[in-house]
């Protein structure tokens, strides 16, 4: 066991954990932050996607000891009142079915749009192919990302 | 959205009904009656009738609904409130919904969310319940105002007196209304006057599903809850001979290690449970646990042996499900004959949320939470197994991260209850992806032999289909294995079978120790591929356009309208011949779906799906956007089972353990999907599953159209055609 001070969604959280414990389980079981999901545990499905310094990573394969003072953002930190453009677009396109994969999908999409504010279909396909959706929401995700990209360009709103 | 899910039925009744500040009505089924009776909660209580508190309107005018079905993505959380809101004359935002825990009688039949049955099974009762409450509120207002009730009407959560335009909100009327008696007969609204039903209103569960707040089974936490993973026998039958936990018990966080059983149909599968203070600690400890298994009597089957057995079974006489005329004689003298054999694979359900269950056993009081499709079955099963009165057992549904049939079973919940019982603490049992993918039950693979005789015009005069596959019903203790599989005709449009004069449908139940069960659209998911591929082969043999061929053999107005729509939306008549278009039409759970696929060859020689078009005829419907979602999802799931994944077996164990081997369709594999819905006055059919069966045959028929290569075995690799 070791003590860590982690920066999660802008606040510093102190936790005691096994250094090898993946961030996923630390978030879920030690901090009760259950928005980040377990799907495969081996970087295959993207359900556990969070941001580390703004970049999408698979939290199931990231031991807590490797995090240091990098900033963690989870789905709970995107916007709890659904005001982020990506969330708005997800609602507008009615993307979720069961919803289980969607935290991960949204985290990947937010990171994509940060890197590339004007993604083509091809860019989206490449950036999102690490996220599995068993309910088959892919076509709607594609539309929602285009919509979010357009929304983020409107000068009046800042996301 | 969290607090609503954990609401207990009794607490709900107390909260809403017995404060007498609410109008609570619901329906029940009197003994032997087919029609439901609607009564108030108070009457039910006085009569000792267990009533489902279907809807309750409180003093603020807020409407609460207890949903008797699971929400696993298919949209029952939206469809049920839309039906109530329509007849009750309230807007959707006045309605909230909670899950109903498992109950044996009050929902009038099985609560299992399967067979795409939530809307088609309960719509009449739900509409009548909403309308009854509306009428009682109108009565109450007329009484308060001392005016004739015909001069009053309900709109948008208020009762209005037409001559004076006086208004009273529902909240102000509930007390008076609760004293009334529900009218025996109520008039339901005409469809043309609908303002809520039939509209693509955004799902109320969406907001909680885009910010991480929706509570799935895996997210359920209880104070003092421990976490468990179980090393289960890798064979589908087997016992723990011995285990060595010496390295386990000293690991950080580990609390208990013990043997546990899980019922799977007629057998008990054993495993060793590890309980720890977090999931990961339990998973780590499991890695150093050593178990020796006793799999005596278990057949170490592999996929090749299993399929050879099914093919050999096809040579045996089948158990007849349905016959008419004289197939053999007509076939013998047909102008031309065709026969073909089709193979479909075993599949895992692979819900994105792996199986899990929270159980809390306190003495003989059991409470369960989880992603559960069949709470009433679980309640009954636990009561019988543990000899505990039914009323001591509460089975709560959370949101399900996918279900597809797998979460309608009782194995994982029983196991969790046994673990909690052993450790005398609340526990969450987590199945790893590997557990979820390798332990089954699986969709049964099937092999089909289809034969047809054609007359000189190419029309079908004799049709025979024989299936060799495991029969799901034969797995239960004391099952009568001489029973035919009642599902060999599933997937075929009823109108097609009705048009046949000489036909036979039969099956040979293949013996195998692999546990199998429902998988989205059940036998239609495999039948559809065989039958609609065969139809395409027949059309080709008859030198007839595949769409016209369907038209010749699906002879009623409803089917004709669907074919017409498919023809228009695809631009069928103006398409270039042999350019990669395929169609298929199947029927499943009373809905008919036609799908068309367009494929092309890329510069690198690989196949690409350019377009997918689906036409759904599910009769009367509630929310067109949810129907589109469900058809899109069904198609993607069908694409996976047709082209990317399959469960293999070797040495009696399943081979694929995780998504690196069980490959799922991903974003680049799925083009836009166009979905059209037929408008008609027919009864509601299923929505969650019927979109799946026609996709694989439509795709394969398209590939034949482009390449001349006929695919008779799934899955196949799109990159090596
Ligand atoms: S759980 Fe991390 S990628 Fe699947
Ligand atoms: S919405 Fe169910 S897995 Fe994606």
PDB file of C-alpha atoms in Angstrom, chain B residues 439-588:
ATOM      1  CA  UNK B 439     -19.021 -19.358 -19.125  1.00  0.00           C
ATOM      2  CA  UNK B 440     -22.086 -19.214 -21.373  1.00  0.00           C
ATOM      3  CA  UNK B 441     -24.915 -19.926 -21.815  1.00  0.00           C
ATOM      4  CA  UNK B 442     -24.363 -19.176 -25.493  1.00  0.00           C
ATOM      5  CA  UNK B 443     -26.583 -18.738 -28.484  1.00  0.00           C
ATOM      6  CA  UNK B 444     -26.779 -22.233 -29.952  1.00  0.00           C
ATOM      7  CA  UNK B 445     -25.184 -22.696 -33.322  1.00  0.00           C
ATOM      8  CA  UNK B 446     -27.403 -24.429 -35.866  1.00  0.00           C
ATOM      9  CA  UNK B 447     -27.145 -26.282 -39.146  1.00  0.00           C
ATOM     10  CA  UNK B 448     -30.036 -26.220 -41.600  1.00  0.00           C
ATOM     11  CA  UNK B 449     -30.990 -28.295 -44.557  1.00  0.00           C
ATOM     12  CA  UNK B 450     -33.426 -26.537 -46.857  1.00  0.00           C
ATOM     13  CA  UNK B 451     -35.139 -28.142 -49.833  1.00  0.00           C
ATOM     14  CA  UNK B 452     -37.623 -26.717 -52.281  1.00  0.00           C
ATOM     15  CA  UNK B 453     -39.395 -27.902 -55.374  1.00  0.00           C
ATOM     16  CA  UNK B 454     -40.375 -25.317 -57.988  1.00  0.00           C
ATOM     17  CA  UNK B 455     -42.982 -25.506 -60.728  1.00  0.00           C
ATOM     18  CA  UNK B 456     -42.191 -24.545 -64.313  1.00  0.00           C
ATOM     19  CA  UNK B 457     -42.818 -20.872 -63.486  1.00  0.00           C
ATOM     20  CA  UNK B 458     -40.277 -21.038 -60.688  1.00  0.00           C
ATOM     21  CA  UNK B 459     -42.872 -20.799 -57.903  1.00  0.00           C
ATOM     22  CA  UNK B 460     -42.364 -22.823 -54.760  1.00  0.00           C
ATOM     23  CA  UNK B 461     -44.585 -25.894 -54.657  1.00  0.00           C
ATOM     24  CA  UNK B 462     -42.861 -27.811 -51.875  1.00  0.00           C
ATOM     25  CA  UNK B 463     -40.725 -26.440 -49.045  1.00  0.00           C
ATOM     26  CA  UNK B 464     -38.816 -28.258 -46.344  1.00  0.00           C
ATOM     27  CA  UNK B 465     -36.559 -26.986 -43.596  1.00  0.00           C
ATOM     28  CA  UNK B 466     -34.785 -29.177 -41.098  1.00  0.00           C
ATOM     29  CA  UNK B 467     -32.674 -27.803 -38.297  1.00  0.00           C
ATOM     30  CA  UNK B 468     -30.054 -29.591 -36.239  1.00  0.00           C
ATOM     31  CA  UNK B 469     -29.277 -27.629 -33.093  1.00  0.00           C
ATOM     32  CA  UNK B 470     -29.354 -27.857 -29.369  1.00  0.00           C
ATOM     33  CA  UNK B 471     -32.853 -27.415 -28.029  1.00  0.00           C
ATOM     34  CA  UNK B 472     -32.840 -24.871 -25.208  1.00  0.00           C
ATOM     35  CA  UNK B 473     -35.838 -26.509 -23.556  1.00  0.00           C
ATOM     36  CA  UNK B 474     -34.061 -29.857 -23.328  1.00  0.00           C
ATOM     37  CA  UNK B 475     -31.597 -28.555 -20.762  1.00  0.00           C
ATOM     38  CA  UNK B 476     -34.008 -28.426 -17.843  1.00  0.00           C
ATOM     39  CA  UNK B 477     -34.143 -31.229 -15.310  1.00  0.00           C
ATOM     40  CA  UNK B 478     -36.559 -33.966 -16.421  1.00  0.00           C
ATOM     41  CA  UNK B 479     -37.042 -32.350 -19.840  1.00  0.00           C
ATOM     42  CA  UNK B 480     -38.902 -34.474 -22.357  1.00  0.00           C
ATOM     43  CA  UNK B 481     -36.329 -34.766 -25.119  1.00  0.00           C
ATOM     44  CA  UNK B 482     -38.806 -36.197 -27.578  1.00  0.00           C
ATOM     45  CA  UNK B 483     -40.330 -32.714 -27.848  1.00  0.00           C
ATOM     46  CA  UNK B 484     -39.758 -30.845 -31.089  1.00  0.00           C
ATOM     47  CA  UNK B 485     -38.236 -27.424 -31.136  1.00  0.00           C
ATOM     48  CA  UNK B 486     -41.181 -25.077 -31.467  1.00  0.00           C
ATOM     49  CA  UNK B 487     -39.036 -22.447 -33.100  1.00  0.00           C
ATOM     50  CA  UNK B 488     -38.052 -23.921 -36.454  1.00  0.00           C
ATOM     51  CA  UNK B 489     -40.514 -21.632 -38.242  1.00  0.00           C
ATOM     52  CA  UNK B 490     -39.406 -18.523 -36.342  1.00  0.00           C
ATOM     53  CA  UNK B 491     -38.112 -15.840 -38.617  1.00  0.00           C
ATOM     54  CA  UNK B 492     -40.223 -16.837 -41.595  1.00  0.00           C
ATOM     55  CA  UNK B 493     -43.141 -14.525 -42.297  1.00  0.00           C
ATOM     56  CA  UNK B 494     -46.370 -16.235 -41.313  1.00  0.00           C
ATOM     57  CA  UNK B 495     -47.855 -15.180 -44.644  1.00  0.00           C
ATOM     58  CA  UNK B 496     -45.149 -17.180 -46.425  1.00  0.00           C
ATOM     59  CA  UNK B 497     -45.956 -20.361 -44.527  1.00  0.00           C
ATOM     60  CA  UNK B 498     -49.666 -19.808 -45.048  1.00  0.00           C
ATOM     61  CA  UNK B 499     -49.083 -19.641 -48.773  1.00  0.00           C
ATOM     62  CA  UNK B 500     -47.362 -23.026 -48.867  1.00  0.00           C
ATOM     63  CA  UNK B 501     -49.319 -26.102 -49.782  1.00  0.00           C
ATOM     64  CA  UNK B 502     -46.744 -28.844 -49.234  1.00  0.00           C
ATOM     65  CA  UNK B 503     -44.250 -28.176 -46.497  1.00  0.00           C
ATOM     66  CA  UNK B 504     -42.491 -29.589 -43.497  1.00  0.00           C
ATOM     67  CA  UNK B 505     -40.528 -27.992 -40.644  1.00  0.00           C
ATOM     68  CA  UNK B 506     -38.693 -30.222 -38.247  1.00  0.00           C
ATOM     69  CA  UNK B 507     -35.622 -30.402 -36.055  1.00  0.00           C
ATOM     70  CA  UNK B 508     -33.163 -32.895 -34.712  1.00  0.00           C
ATOM     71  CA  UNK B 509     -32.041 -31.927 -31.212  1.00  0.00           C
ATOM     72  CA  UNK B 510     -28.256 -32.163 -31.132  1.00  0.00           C
ATOM     73  CA  UNK B 511     -26.793 -33.456 -27.895  1.00  0.00           C
ATOM     74  CA  UNK B 512     -24.073 -31.309 -26.408  1.00  0.00           C
ATOM     75  CA  UNK B 513     -22.994 -30.299 -22.896  1.00  0.00           C
ATOM     76  CA  UNK B 514     -22.696 -26.656 -23.852  1.00  0.00           C
ATOM     77  CA  UNK B 515     -25.267 -24.513 -22.055  1.00  0.00           C
ATOM     78  CA  UNK B 516     -27.327 -22.466 -24.498  1.00  0.00           C
ATOM     79  CA  UNK B 517     -29.990 -19.826 -24.238  1.00  0.00           C
ATOM     80  CA  UNK B 518     -31.838 -16.904 -25.777  1.00  0.00           C
ATOM     81  CA  UNK B 519     -29.766 -14.416 -27.685  1.00  0.00           C
ATOM     82  CA  UNK B 520     -31.344 -11.350 -29.241  1.00  0.00           C
ATOM     83  CA  UNK B 521     -34.157 -12.584 -31.555  1.00  0.00           C
ATOM     84  CA  UNK B 522     -33.482 -16.185 -30.412  1.00  0.00           C
ATOM     85  CA  UNK B 523     -33.849 -18.858 -33.150  1.00  0.00           C
ATOM     86  CA  UNK B 524     -34.819 -16.205 -35.693  1.00  0.00           C
ATOM     87  CA  UNK B 525     -31.243 -14.978 -35.447  1.00  0.00           C
ATOM     88  CA  UNK B 526     -30.027 -18.169 -37.115  1.00  0.00           C
ATOM     89  CA  UNK B 527     -33.175 -19.330 -38.954  1.00  0.00           C
ATOM     90  CA  UNK B 528     -33.374 -16.000 -40.742  1.00  0.00           C
ATOM     91  CA  UNK B 529     -29.988 -16.502 -42.344  1.00  0.00           C
ATOM     92  CA  UNK B 530     -30.821 -19.973 -43.622  1.00  0.00           C
ATOM     93  CA  UNK B 531     -34.311 -19.243 -44.882  1.00  0.00           C
ATOM     94  CA  UNK B 532     -33.701 -15.888 -46.492  1.00  0.00           C
ATOM     95  CA  UNK B 533     -30.437 -17.003 -48.105  1.00  0.00           C
ATOM     96  CA  UNK B 534     -32.348 -19.959 -49.493  1.00  0.00           C
ATOM     97  CA  UNK B 535     -35.107 -17.712 -50.819  1.00  0.00           C
ATOM     98  CA  UNK B 536     -32.455 -15.753 -52.674  1.00  0.00           C
ATOM     99  CA  UNK B 537     -31.050 -18.959 -54.132  1.00  0.00           C
ATOM    100  CA  UNK B 538     -34.545 -19.956 -55.226  1.00  0.00           C
ATOM    101  CA  UNK B 539     -35.133 -16.581 -56.849  1.00  0.00           C
ATOM    102  CA  UNK B 540     -31.889 -16.979 -58.741  1.00  0.00           C
ATOM    103  CA  UNK B 541     -32.804 -20.525 -59.761  1.00  0.00           C
ATOM    104  CA  UNK B 542     -36.198 -19.259 -60.924  1.00  0.00           C
ATOM    105  CA  UNK B 543     -34.495 -16.487 -62.850  1.00  0.00           C
ATOM    106  CA  UNK B 544     -36.645 -13.963 -61.031  1.00  0.00           C
ATOM    107  CA  UNK B 545     -35.700 -10.650 -59.428  1.00  0.00           C
ATOM    108  CA  UNK B 546     -35.253 -11.313 -55.670  1.00  0.00           C
ATOM    109  CA  UNK B 547     -37.701  -8.581 -54.696  1.00  0.00           C
ATOM    110  CA  UNK B 548     -40.318  -9.832 -57.140  1.00  0.00           C
ATOM    111  CA  UNK B 549     -39.757 -13.345 -55.871  1.00  0.00           C
ATOM    112  CA  UNK B 550     -40.624 -12.229 -52.325  1.00  0.00           C
ATOM    113  CA  UNK B 551     -43.671 -10.498 -53.739  1.00  0.00           C
ATOM    114  CA  UNK B 552     -44.809 -13.734 -55.369  1.00  0.00           C
ATOM    115  CA  UNK B 553     -44.509 -15.634 -52.101  1.00  0.00           C
ATOM    116  CA  UNK B 554     -45.586 -13.106 -49.473  1.00  0.00           C
ATOM    117  CA  UNK B 555     -49.084 -12.515 -50.639  1.00  0.00           C
ATOM    118  CA  UNK B 556     -50.952 -10.096 -48.449  1.00  0.00           C
ATOM    119  CA  UNK B 557     -51.413  -6.361 -48.353  1.00  0.00           C
ATOM    120  CA  UNK B 558     -49.183  -5.791 -45.393  1.00  0.00           C
ATOM    121  CA  UNK B 559     -46.224  -7.604 -46.882  1.00  0.00           C
ATOM    122  CA  UNK B 560     -46.862  -6.007 -50.245  1.00  0.00           C
ATOM    123  CA  UNK B 561     -46.722  -2.529 -48.684  1.00  0.00           C
ATOM    124  CA  UNK B 562     -43.419  -3.353 -46.996  1.00  0.00           C
ATOM    125  CA  UNK B 563     -41.921  -4.684 -50.212  1.00  0.00           C
ATOM    126  CA  UNK B 564     -43.115  -1.572 -52.014  1.00  0.00           C
ATOM    127  CA  UNK B 565     -41.394   0.625 -49.442  1.00  0.00           C
ATOM    128  CA  UNK B 566     -38.194  -1.370 -49.768  1.00  0.00           C
ATOM    129  CA  UNK B 567     -38.386  -1.022 -53.529  1.00  0.00           C
ATOM    130  CA  UNK B 568     -38.783   2.759 -53.303  1.00  0.00           C
ATOM    131  CA  UNK B 569     -36.192   3.426 -50.650  1.00  0.00           C
ATOM    132  CA  UNK B 570     -33.540   1.374 -52.390  1.00  0.00           C
ATOM    133  CA  UNK B 571     -34.363   2.667 -55.849  1.00  0.00           C
ATOM    134  CA  UNK B 572     -34.558  -1.022 -56.698  1.00  0.00           C
ATOM    135  CA  UNK B 573     -35.909  -0.659 -60.233  1.00  0.00           C
ATOM    136  CA  UNK B 574     -33.219   1.735 -61.328  1.00  0.00           C
ATOM    137  CA  UNK B 575     -30.298  -0.035 -59.724  1.00  0.00           C
ATOM    138  CA  UNK B 576     -27.592  -1.485 -61.873  1.00  0.00           C
ATOM    139  CA  UNK B 577     -27.873  -5.292 -62.057  1.00  0.00           C
ATOM    140  CA  UNK B 578     -25.152  -7.312 -60.313  1.00  0.00           C
ATOM    141  CA  UNK B 579     -23.949  -4.185 -58.578  1.00  0.00           C
ATOM    142  CA  UNK B 580     -24.028  -5.629 -55.082  1.00  0.00           C
ATOM    143  CA  UNK B 581     -27.600  -5.257 -53.805  1.00  0.00           C
ATOM    144  CA  UNK B 582     -29.196  -7.849 -51.541  1.00  0.00           C
ATOM    145  CA  UNK B 583     -32.448  -8.031 -49.654  1.00  0.00           C
ATOM    146  CA  UNK B 584     -34.058 -10.198 -46.988  1.00  0.00           C
ATOM    147  CA  UNK B 585     -37.417 -10.136 -45.228  1.00  0.00           C
ATOM    148  CA  UNK B 586     -38.104 -11.890 -41.952  1.00  0.00           C
ATOM    149  CA  UNK B 587     -40.756 -11.878 -39.278  1.00  0.00           C
ATOM    150  CA  UNK B 588     -39.975 -12.075 -35.587  1.00  0.00           C
TER     151      UNK B 588
END
